[in-house]
Amino acid sequence: DQQVKQNSPSLSVQEGRISILNCDYTNSMFDYFLWYKKYPAEGPTFLISISSIKDKNEDGRFTVFLNKSAKHLSLHIVPSQPGDSAVYFCAAKGVRGSSNTGKLIFGQGTTLQVKP
Amino acid sequence: NAGVTQTPKFQVLKTGQSMTLQCAQDMNHEYMSWYRQDPGMGLRLIHYSVGAGITDQGEVPNGYNVSRSTTEDFPLRLLSAAPSQTSVYFCASRRGGGEGGYTFGSGTRLTVV
């Protein structure tokens, strides 16, 4: 049973507009949620994270929102740029002492295409 | 710092062969993990380690072994390669505690024929 889900395989937006990538999780025993960006033939790179005790975190053009009651998080990119075109993975870090201790569980990924 | 180094970058195996994917990190990170990436499946955790001498299974451990004799190294062994193990493999490491952001290697593309 997949604990972290990204239900949209792909997203296409126009340059300058907002990109919103979504992620759902089923297990409450996570203390951090993270977003990674991946270009072809490279390893994923860390983008932004949020603690489970917060509902928003911003870093430049990137903002992550967490809705704990809905077990949902989203990544907003404003404004979107062609260089943002990549695969985006959300991930959840297991709480120490839980069955997911030491684990970082990833979703399936969403391919974002930003058109010039 | 080299970060996380994976070797080889590409490998072709015949069904039934064994091999070891190497992973080394120079950041003194406690935690290390192996993931495989398959189309539509995202990154799935194979095995992970929370410190030298400690390993545990992830989501898809069957057909793979690991050991962690030093903090720096975390090799992944394929005991008898199968076509279903054709994938891109990523090794990652992070320090303990905190947000848990992993640093990833550049990956090993493995094809089993």
Coordinates of N, CA and C in Angstrom, one line a residue:
Chain A
D1 N 0.8 -1.2 0.0 CA 0.0 0.0 0.0 C 0.9 1.2 0.0
Q2 N 0.7 2.1 -1.0 CA 1.6 3.2 -1.1 C 1.2 4.3 -0.1
Q3 N 2.2 4.7 0.7 CA 2.0 5.7 1.7 C 2.0 7.1 1.3
V4 N 2.7 7.4 0.2 CA 2.9 8.7 -0.4 C 2.5 8.6 -1.9
K5 N 1.5 9.5 -2.3 CA 1.0 9.4 -3.6 C 1.0 10.7 -4.3
Q6 N 1.4 10.7 -5.6 CA 1.3 11.8 -6.4 C 0.4 11.4 -7.6
N7 N -0.8 11.8 -7.6 CA -1.8 11.3 -8.5 C -1.8 11.9 -9.9
S8 N -1.0 12.9 -10.1 CA -0.9 13.5 -11.4 C 0.4 13.2 -12.0
P9 N 0.5 12.4 -13.1 CA 1.8 12.0 -13.6 C 2.5 13.2 -14.3
S10 N 1.7 14.1 -14.8 CA 2.3 15.2 -15.6 C 1.5 16.5 -15.4
L11 N 2.2 17.6 -15.6 CA 1.6 19.0 -15.5 C 2.3 19.9 -16.5
S12 N 1.5 20.6 -17.3 CA 2.1 21.6 -18.2 C 1.5 23.0 -18.0
V13 N 2.4 23.9 -17.8 CA 2.0 25.3 -17.6 C 2.8 26.3 -18.4
Q14 N 2.3 27.5 -18.6 CA 3.0 28.5 -19.4 C 4.0 29.2 -18.5
E15 N 5.1 29.6 -19.1 CA 6.1 30.4 -18.4 C 5.4 31.6 -17.8
G16 N 5.8 31.9 -16.5 CA 5.3 33.0 -15.8 C 4.1 32.8 -15.0
R17 N 3.4 31.6 -15.2 CA 2.2 31.3 -14.5 C 2.6 30.4 -13.3
I18 N 1.6 30.1 -12.4 CA 1.9 29.3 -11.3 C 1.8 27.8 -11.6
S19 N 2.7 27.0 -11.0 CA 2.7 25.6 -11.1 C 2.3 25.1 -9.7
I20 N 1.3 24.2 -9.6 CA 0.9 23.6 -8.4 C 1.0 22.1 -8.5
L21 N 1.9 21.5 -7.7 CA 2.1 20.1 -7.7 C 1.5 19.5 -6.4
N22 N 0.8 18.4 -6.4 CA 0.1 17.9 -5.3 C 0.6 16.5 -4.8
C23 N 0.4 16.3 -3.5 CA 0.9 15.0 -2.9 C 0.0 14.7 -1.8
D24 N -0.4 13.4 -1.7 CA -1.2 12.9 -0.5 C -0.4 11.8 0.2
Y25 N -0.7 11.7 1.5 CA -0.1 10.6 2.3 C -1.1 10.0 3.1
T26 N -0.9 8.7 3.5 CA -1.9 8.0 4.2 C -1.5 7.7 5.7
N27 N -0.2 7.9 6.0 CA 0.3 7.6 7.4 C 0.6 8.9 8.1
S28 N 0.2 9.0 9.3 CA 0.4 10.2 10.1 C 1.8 10.2 10.8
M29 N 2.5 9.1 10.7 CA 3.8 9.0 11.4 C 5.0 9.5 10.6
F30 N 4.8 10.7 10.1 CA 5.9 11.4 9.4 C 6.1 12.8 10.0
D31 N 7.4 13.2 10.2 CA 7.6 14.4 10.9 C 8.1 15.5 9.9
Y32 N 8.5 15.2 8.7 CA 8.9 16.1 7.7 C 8.4 15.7 6.4
F33 N 8.1 16.6 5.5 CA 7.7 16.4 4.2 C 8.7 17.2 3.3
L34 N 9.1 16.5 2.2 CA 10.2 17.2 1.3 C 9.7 17.1 -0.1
W35 N 10.3 18.0 -0.9 CA 10.1 18.0 -2.3 C 11.5 17.9 -3.0
Y36 N 11.6 17.0 -4.0 CA 12.9 16.9 -4.7 C 12.6 17.1 -6.2
K37 N 13.6 17.6 -6.9 CA 13.5 17.9 -8.3 C 14.5 17.0 -9.0
K38 N 14.1 16.4 -10.1 CA 15.0 15.5 -10.8 C 15.1 15.8 -12.3
Y39 N 16.3 16.0 -12.8 CA 16.5 16.2 -14.2 C 16.9 14.8 -14.8
P40 N 16.7 14.6 -16.1 CA 17.1 13.3 -16.7 C 18.6 13.0 -16.5
A41 N 18.9 11.8 -16.2 CA 20.3 11.3 -16.1 C 21.0 11.9 -14.9
E42 N 20.3 12.5 -13.9 CA 20.9 13.0 -12.7 C 20.1 12.4 -11.5
G43 N 20.8 12.5 -10.4 CA 20.1 12.1 -9.1 C 19.2 13.2 -8.7
P44 N 18.2 12.9 -7.9 CA 17.2 13.9 -7.3 C 18.0 14.9 -6.5
T45 N 17.6 16.1 -6.5 CA 18.1 17.2 -5.6 C 17.1 17.8 -4.7
F46 N 17.4 18.0 -3.5 CA 16.5 18.6 -2.5 C 16.1 20.0 -2.9
L47 N 14.8 20.2 -2.8 CA 14.2 21.5 -3.1 C 13.8 22.3 -1.9
I48 N 12.8 21.8 -1.2 CA 12.3 22.5 0.0 C 11.6 21.4 0.9
S49 N 11.5 21.8 2.2 CA 10.8 20.8 3.1 C 9.9 21.6 4.0
I50 N 9.1 20.9 4.8 CA 8.2 21.5 5.7 C 8.1 20.5 6.9
S51 N 8.1 21.0 8.1 CA 7.9 20.3 9.3 C 6.4 20.0 9.4
S52 N 6.1 18.8 10.1 CA 4.7 18.4 10.2 C 4.0 19.4 11.2
I53 N 4.7 20.2 11.9 CA 4.0 21.1 12.9 C 3.8 22.5 12.2
K54 N 4.1 22.6 11.0 CA 3.9 23.9 10.3 C 2.9 23.7 9.1
D55 N 2.4 24.8 8.6 CA 1.5 24.6 7.5 C 2.0 25.3 6.2
K56 N 3.1 26.0 6.3 CA 3.6 26.7 5.1 C 5.1 27.0 5.3
N57 N 5.8 26.8 4.2 CA 7.2 27.2 4.2 C 7.6 27.7 2.8
E58 N 8.3 28.9 2.8 CA 8.6 29.5 1.5 C 10.1 29.6 1.3
D59 N 10.5 29.5 0.1 CA 11.9 29.7 -0.3 C 12.0 30.2 -1.7
G60 N 12.1 31.5 -1.8 CA 12.1 32.2 -3.1 C 10.8 32.0 -3.9
R61 N 10.9 31.4 -5.0 CA 9.7 31.1 -5.9 C 8.9 29.9 -5.4
F62 N 9.5 29.1 -4.5 CA 8.9 27.9 -4.1 C 8.2 28.0 -2.7
T63 N 7.0 27.5 -2.6 CA 6.2 27.5 -1.4 C 5.6 26.1 -1.2
V64 N 5.7 25.5 0.0 CA 5.1 24.3 0.2 C 4.0 24.5 1.3
F65 N 2.8 23.9 1.0 CA 1.7 24.0 2.0 C 1.4 22.6 2.5
L66 N 1.1 22.6 3.8 CA 0.7 21.3 4.4 C -0.6 21.4 5.0
N67 N -1.5 20.5 4.7 CA -2.9 20.4 5.3 C -2.9 19.0 6.0
K68 N -2.7 19.1 7.3 CA -2.6 17.8 8.0 C -3.9 17.1 8.1
S69 N -5.0 17.8 8.3 CA -6.3 17.2 8.4 C -6.6 16.4 7.1
A70 N -6.2 16.9 6.0 CA -6.5 16.3 4.7 C -5.4 15.3 4.3
K71 N -4.3 15.3 5.1 CA -3.1 14.5 4.7 C -2.6 14.9 3.3
H72 N -2.5 16.2 3.0 CA -2.2 16.7 1.7 C -1.2 17.8 1.8
L73 N -0.2 17.7 0.8 CA 0.7 18.8 0.7 C 0.8 19.2 -0.8
S74 N 1.2 20.5 -1.0 CA 1.3 21.0 -2.3 C 2.6 21.9 -2.5
L75 N 3.1 21.9 -3.6 CA 4.3 22.7 -4.0 C 3.8 23.8 -5.0
H76 N 4.0 25.0 -4.7 CA 3.7 26.1 -5.6 C 4.9 26.7 -6.1
I77 N 5.0 26.9 -7.4 CA 6.2 27.6 -8.0 C 5.6 28.8 -8.8
V78 N 6.1 30.0 -8.3 CA 5.6 31.2 -8.9 C 6.8 32.2 -9.0
P79 N 7.1 32.8 -10.2 CA 6.5 32.4 -11.4 C 7.3 31.2 -12.0
S80 N 6.6 30.3 -12.8 CA 7.3 29.2 -13.4 C 8.2 29.6 -14.5
Q81 N 9.3 28.9 -14.6 CA 10.3 29.2 -15.6 C 10.6 27.9 -16.4
P82 N 11.0 28.0 -17.7 CA 11.3 26.8 -18.4 C 12.4 25.9 -17.8
G83 N 13.3 26.5 -17.0 CA 14.3 25.7 -16.3 C 13.7 24.9 -15.2
D84 N 12.5 25.1 -14.8 CA 11.8 24.3 -13.8 C 11.3 23.0 -14.3
S85 N 11.3 22.8 -15.6 CA 10.9 21.6 -16.3 C 11.7 20.4 -15.8
A86 N 11.1 19.5 -15.1 CA 11.7 18.4 -14.4 C 10.7 17.5 -13.8
V87 N 11.1 16.4 -13.3 CA 10.2 15.5 -12.5 C 10.3 15.9 -11.0
Y88 N 9.2 16.1 -10.4 CA 9.2 16.5 -9.0 C 8.6 15.4 -8.1
F89 N 9.4 15.0 -7.1 CA 9.0 14.0 -6.2 C 8.6 14.6 -4.8
C90 N 7.5 14.2 -4.2 CA 7.3 14.5 -2.8 C 7.8 13.3 -2.0
A91 N 8.2 13.6 -0.8 CA 8.7 12.5 0.1 C 8.3 12.8 1.5
A92 N 8.2 11.8 2.3 CA 7.9 11.9 3.7 C 8.9 11.1 4.6
K93 N 9.3 11.8 5.7 CA 10.3 11.2 6.6 C 9.6 10.6 7.8
G94 N 10.0 9.3 8.1 CA 9.3 8.6 9.2 C 9.7 9.2 10.5
V95 N 8.8 9.3 11.4 CA 9.1 9.7 12.8 C 9.9 8.6 13.5
R96 N 10.9 9.1 14.2 CA 11.8 8.2 15.0 C 10.9 7.4 16.0
G97 N 11.1 6.1 16.0 CA 10.3 5.2 16.9 C 9.1 4.6 16.2
S98 N 8.8 5.1 15.0 CA 7.7 4.5 14.2 C 8.2 3.4 13.3
S99 N 7.2 2.7 12.6 CA 7.7 1.7 11.7 C 8.4 2.2 10.5
N100 N 8.4 3.5 10.3 CA 9.1 4.2 9.2 C 10.4 4.9 9.7
T101 N 10.9 4.6 10.9 CA 12.1 5.2 11.4 C 13.2 5.0 10.4
G102 N 13.9 6.1 10.1 CA 15.1 6.0 9.2 C 14.7 6.0 7.7
K103 N 13.4 6.0 7.4 CA 13.0 5.9 6.0 C 12.6 7.3 5.5
L104 N 12.9 7.4 4.2 CA 12.3 8.5 3.4 C 11.5 7.9 2.3
I105 N 10.1 8.1 2.4 CA 9.2 7.4 1.4 C 8.8 8.4 0.3
F106 N 9.0 8.0 -0.9 CA 8.7 8.9 -2.1 C 7.4 8.6 -2.8
G107 N 6.8 9.6 -3.4 CA 5.7 9.4 -4.3 C 6.2 9.0 -5.7
Q108 N 5.3 8.9 -6.6 CA 5.6 8.4 -7.9 C 6.2 9.4 -8.8
G109 N 6.1 10.7 -8.5 CA 6.6 11.8 -9.2 C 5.6 12.4 -10.2
T110 N 5.8 13.7 -10.5 CA 5.0 14.5 -11.4 C 6.0 15.2 -12.4
T111 N 5.8 14.9 -13.7 CA 6.6 15.6 -14.7 C 6.1 17.0 -15.0
L112 N 6.8 18.0 -14.7 CA 6.4 19.4 -15.0 C 7.0 19.9 -16.2
Q113 N 6.2 20.4 -17.1 CA 6.7 21.0 -18.3 C 6.3 22.5 -18.3
V114 N 7.3 23.4 -18.4 CA 7.0 24.8 -18.4 C 7.3 25.3 -19.8
K115 N 6.2 25.8 -20.5 CA 6.4 26.2 -21.9 C 6.7 27.7 -22.0
P116 N 7.7 28.0 -22.9 CA 8.1 29.4 -23.0 C 7.0 30.2 -23.7
Chain B
N1 N 34.5 18.2 -1.2 CA 33.7 17.0 -1.0 C 33.1 16.4 -2.3
A2 N 33.2 15.1 -2.4 CA 32.6 14.5 -3.6 C 31.2 14.2 -3.4
G3 N 30.6 14.2 -2.2 CA 29.2 13.9 -1.9 C 29.0 12.4 -1.9
V4 N 28.0 12.0 -2.7 CA 27.7 10.5 -2.8 C 28.2 10.1 -4.2
T5 N 29.1 9.1 -4.2 CA 29.7 8.5 -5.4 C 29.2 7.1 -5.6
Q6 N 28.6 6.9 -6.8 CA 28.1 5.6 -7.2 C 28.9 5.1 -8.4
T7 N 29.3 3.8 -8.3 CA 29.9 3.1 -9.4 C 29.3 1.7 -9.6
P8 N 29.2 1.2 -10.8 CA 29.5 1.9 -12.1 C 28.3 2.8 -12.4
K9 N 28.4 3.6 -13.5 CA 27.3 4.4 -14.0 C 26.3 3.6 -14.9
F10 N 26.9 2.6 -15.6 CA 26.1 1.8 -16.5 C 26.6 0.3 -16.3
Q11 N 25.6 -0.6 -16.4 CA 26.0 -2.0 -16.3 C 25.0 -2.9 -17.0
V12 N 25.4 -3.9 -17.8 CA 24.6 -4.8 -18.4 C 24.9 -6.2 -17.8
L13 N 23.9 -6.9 -17.3 CA 24.2 -8.2 -16.7 C 23.3 -9.3 -17.5
K14 N 23.8 -10.5 -17.4 CA 23.0 -11.6 -17.9 C 22.2 -12.1 -16.8
T15 N 21.0 -12.7 -17.1 CA 20.2 -13.3 -16.0 C 21.0 -14.3 -15.3
G16 N 20.9 -14.2 -13.9 CA 21.6 -15.2 -13.1 C 22.9 -14.7 -12.6
Q17 N 23.5 -13.7 -13.2 CA 24.8 -13.1 -12.8 C 24.6 -12.4 -11.5
S18 N 25.7 -12.2 -10.7 CA 25.6 -11.4 -9.5 C 26.6 -10.2 -9.7
M19 N 26.3 -9.2 -9.0 CA 27.2 -8.0 -9.0 C 26.9 -7.1 -7.8
T20 N 27.8 -6.2 -7.5 CA 27.7 -5.3 -6.4 C 27.7 -3.9 -7.0
L21 N 26.7 -3.1 -6.6 CA 26.7 -1.7 -6.9 C 27.4 -0.9 -5.7
Q22 N 28.4 -0.1 -6.0 CA 29.1 0.6 -5.0 C 28.5 1.9 -4.7
C23 N 28.6 2.3 -3.4 CA 28.2 3.6 -3.0 C 29.1 4.1 -1.9
A24 N 29.6 5.3 -2.0 CA 30.4 5.9 -0.9 C 30.1 7.3 -0.7
Q25 N 30.1 7.8 0.5 CA 29.8 9.2 0.8 C 30.9 9.7 1.8
D26 N 31.3 11.0 1.6 CA 32.4 11.5 2.4 C 31.9 12.7 3.3
M27 N 30.6 12.6 3.6 CA 30.0 13.7 4.5 C 29.8 13.3 5.9
N28 N 30.2 12.0 6.2 CA 30.1 11.5 7.6 C 28.6 11.4 8.0
H29 N 27.8 11.1 7.0 CA 26.3 10.9 7.2 C 26.0 9.6 7.9
E30 N 25.1 9.6 8.8 CA 24.7 8.4 9.5 C 23.8 7.5 8.6
Y31 N 22.9 8.1 8.0 CA 21.9 7.4 7.3 C 22.2 7.2 5.8
M32 N 22.1 6.0 5.3 CA 22.2 5.8 3.8 C 21.1 4.8 3.4
S33 N 20.7 5.0 2.1 CA 19.6 4.3 1.5 C 19.9 4.0 0.1
W34 N 19.3 2.9 -0.4 CA 19.2 2.5 -1.8 C 17.8 2.6 -2.3
Y35 N 17.7 3.2 -3.5 CA 16.4 3.3 -4.1 C 16.5 2.8 -5.6
R36 N 15.4 2.4 -6.1 CA 15.3 2.1 -7.5 C 14.2 3.0 -8.1
Q37 N 14.5 3.4 -9.3 CA 13.5 4.3 -10.0 C 13.0 3.5 -11.3
D38 N 11.7 3.3 -11.3 CA 11.1 2.7 -12.5 C 10.0 3.6 -13.0
P39 N 9.7 3.6 -14.3 CA 8.7 4.5 -14.9 C 7.3 4.2 -14.2
G40 N 6.7 5.3 -13.7 CA 5.4 5.3 -13.1 C 5.4 4.8 -11.7
M41 N 6.6 4.4 -11.2 CA 6.6 3.8 -9.8 C 7.4 4.8 -8.9
G42 N 8.0 5.8 -9.4 CA 8.7 6.7 -8.5 C 10.0 6.1 -8.0
L43 N 10.4 6.5 -6.8 CA 11.6 6.0 -6.1 C 11.1 5.1 -5.0
R44 N 11.5 3.8 -5.2 CA 11.1 2.9 -4.1 C 12.3 2.4 -3.3
L45 N 12.2 2.4 -2.0 CA 13.2 2.1 -1.1 C 13.5 0.6 -1.1
I46 N 14.8 0.3 -1.3 CA 15.2 -1.1 -1.3 C 15.7 -1.6 0.1
H47 N 16.8 -0.9 0.5 CA 17.3 -1.2 1.9 C 17.8 0.2 2.4
Y48 N 17.9 0.3 3.7 CA 18.5 1.5 4.3 C 19.3 1.1 5.5
S49 N 20.1 2.1 6.0 CA 20.9 1.9 7.2 C 20.9 3.2 8.0
V50 N 20.8 3.0 9.3 CA 20.8 4.2 10.2 C 22.2 4.4 10.9
G51 N 23.1 3.5 10.5 CA 24.5 3.7 11.0 C 25.3 2.4 10.7
A52 N 26.6 2.5 10.9 CA 27.5 1.4 10.6 C 27.0 0.2 11.4
G53 N 26.9 -1.0 10.7 CA 26.5 -2.2 11.3 C 25.0 -2.4 11.4
I54 N 24.2 -1.4 11.0 CA 22.8 -1.5 11.1 C 22.1 -1.3 9.8
T55 N 21.4 -2.4 9.3 CA 20.7 -2.2 8.1 C 19.2 -2.8 8.2
D56 N 18.4 -2.4 7.4 CA 17.0 -2.8 7.4 C 16.4 -2.8 6.0
Q57 N 15.3 -3.5 5.9 CA 14.6 -3.6 4.6 C 13.7 -2.4 4.3
G58 N 13.6 -2.1 3.0 CA 12.7 -1.1 2.6 C 11.4 -1.7 2.0
E59 N 10.9 -1.1 1.0 CA 9.7 -1.5 0.3 C 9.9 -2.7 -0.6
V60 N 11.0 -2.8 -1.3 CA 11.3 -3.8 -2.3 C 12.6 -4.5 -2.1
P61 N 12.8 -5.2 -1.0 CA 14.1 -5.7 -0.7 C 14.5 -7.0 -1.4
N62 N 13.5 -7.7 -1.9 CA 13.8 -9.1 -2.4 C 14.8 -9.1 -3.6
G63 N 15.8 -10.0 -3.5 CA 16.8 -10.1 -4.5 C 18.0 -9.2 -4.3
Y64 N 18.0 -8.5 -3.2 CA 19.1 -7.6 -2.9 C 19.6 -7.8 -1.5
N65 N 20.9 -7.6 -1.3 CA 21.5 -7.6 0.0 C 22.4 -6.4 0.2
V66 N 22.5 -6.0 1.5 CA 23.3 -4.8 1.8 C 24.1 -5.1 3.0
S67 N 25.2 -4.4 3.2 CA 25.9 -4.4 4.5 C 26.5 -3.0 4.7
R68 N 26.8 -2.7 5.9 CA 27.3 -1.3 6.3 C 28.4 -1.5 7.3
S69 N 29.6 -1.9 6.8 CA 30.7 -2.1 7.7 C 31.4 -0.8 8.1
T70 N 31.3 0.2 7.3 CA 31.8 1.5 7.6 C 30.8 2.6 7.5
T71 N 31.0 3.8 8.0 CA 30.1 4.9 7.8 C 30.0 5.3 6.4
E72 N 31.2 5.2 5.7 CA 31.3 5.8 4.3 C 30.6 4.9 3.2
D73 N 30.6 3.6 3.4 CA 30.3 2.7 2.3 C 29.0 1.9 2.5
F74 N 28.2 1.8 1.5 CA 27.0 1.0 1.6 C 26.7 0.3 0.2
P75 N 27.4 -0.8 0.0 CA 27.2 -1.5 -1.3 C 25.9 -2.3 -1.3
L76 N 25.4 -2.4 -2.5 CA 24.2 -3.1 -2.8 C 24.5 -4.3 -3.7
R77 N 24.1 -5.5 -3.2 CA 24.5 -6.7 -4.0 C 23.2 -7.4 -4.6
L78 N 23.4 -7.7 -5.9 CA 22.3 -8.4 -6.6 C 22.8 -9.9 -6.6
L79 N 22.1 -10.8 -6.0 CA 22.6 -12.1 -5.8 C 22.5 -13.0 -7.1
S80 N 21.3 -12.8 -7.8 CA 21.1 -13.6 -9.0 C 20.2 -12.7 -9.9
A81 N 20.8 -11.9 -10.8 CA 20.1 -10.9 -11.5 C 18.9 -11.4 -12.3
A82 N 17.8 -10.7 -12.3 CA 16.6 -11.0 -13.1 C 16.2 -9.8 -13.9
P83 N 15.5 -10.0 -15.0 CA 15.1 -8.9 -15.9 C 14.3 -7.9 -15.1
S84 N 13.6 -8.3 -14.1 CA 12.7 -7.4 -13.3 C 13.6 -6.4 -12.5
Q85 N 14.9 -6.7 -12.4 CA 15.8 -5.8 -11.7 C 16.4 -4.7 -12.6
T86 N 16.0 -4.7 -13.9 CA 16.4 -3.6 -14.8 C 15.8 -2.3 -14.3
S87 N 16.6 -1.4 -14.0 CA 16.2 -0.2 -13.3 C 17.3 0.8 -13.2
V88 N 17.0 2.0 -12.7 CA 18.0 3.0 -12.3 C 18.1 3.0 -10.8
Y89 N 19.3 2.8 -10.3 CA 19.5 2.7 -8.9 C 20.2 3.9 -8.3
F90 N 19.6 4.4 -7.2 CA 20.2 5.6 -6.6 C 20.6 5.3 -5.2
C91 N 21.7 5.7 -4.8 CA 22.2 5.7 -3.4 C 22.1 7.1 -2.8
A92 N 21.7 7.2 -1.6 CA 21.6 8.5 -0.9 C 22.0 8.4 0.5
S93 N 22.4 9.6 1.0 CA 22.8 9.7 2.4 C 22.3 10.9 3.1
R94 N 22.2 10.9 4.4 CA 21.8 12.1 5.1 C 22.3 12.0 6.6
R95 N 22.4 13.2 7.2 CA 22.8 13.2 8.6 C 21.5 12.7 9.4
G96 N 21.7 12.3 10.6 CA 20.6 11.9 11.4 C 19.8 13.1 11.9
G97 N 18.5 13.0 12.2 CA 17.7 14.0 12.8 C 17.3 15.1 11.7
G98 N 16.6 16.1 12.2 CA 16.3 17.2 11.3 C 15.4 16.9 10.2
E99 N 15.4 17.7 9.2 CA 14.4 17.6 8.1 C 14.7 16.3 7.2
G100 N 15.8 15.7 7.3 CA 16.0 14.4 6.6 C 16.3 14.6 5.2
G101 N 16.8 15.7 4.7 CA 17.0 15.9 3.3 C 18.2 15.0 2.9
Y102 N 18.0 14.1 1.9 CA 19.0 13.2 1.4 C 19.8 13.8 0.3
T103 N 21.1 13.5 0.3 CA 21.9 13.8 -0.9 C 22.0 12.6 -1.7
F104 N 21.7 12.7 -3.0 CA 21.7 11.5 -3.9 C 22.9 11.5 -4.7
G105 N 23.3 10.2 -5.1 CA 24.3 10.0 -6.1 C 23.7 10.2 -7.5
S106 N 24.5 10.1 -8.5 CA 24.0 10.3 -9.9 C 23.4 9.1 -10.5
G107 N 23.4 7.9 -9.8 CA 22.7 6.8 -10.3 C 23.5 5.7 -11.0
T108 N 23.0 4.5 -11.0 CA 23.6 3.4 -11.8 C 22.4 2.9 -12.7
R109 N 22.6 2.9 -14.0 CA 21.6 2.3 -14.9 C 21.9 0.9 -15.2
L110 N 21.1 0.0 -14.7 CA 21.3 -1.5 -14.8 C 20.3 -2.1 -15.8
T111 N 20.9 -2.9 -16.7 CA 20.0 -3.6 -17.6 C 20.4 -5.1 -17.4
V112 N 19.3 -5.9 -17.2 CA 19.5 -7.4 -17.1 C 18.8 -8.0 -18.3
V113 N 19.6 -8.8 -19.1 CA 19.1 -9.4 -20.3 C 19.0 -10.9 -20.1

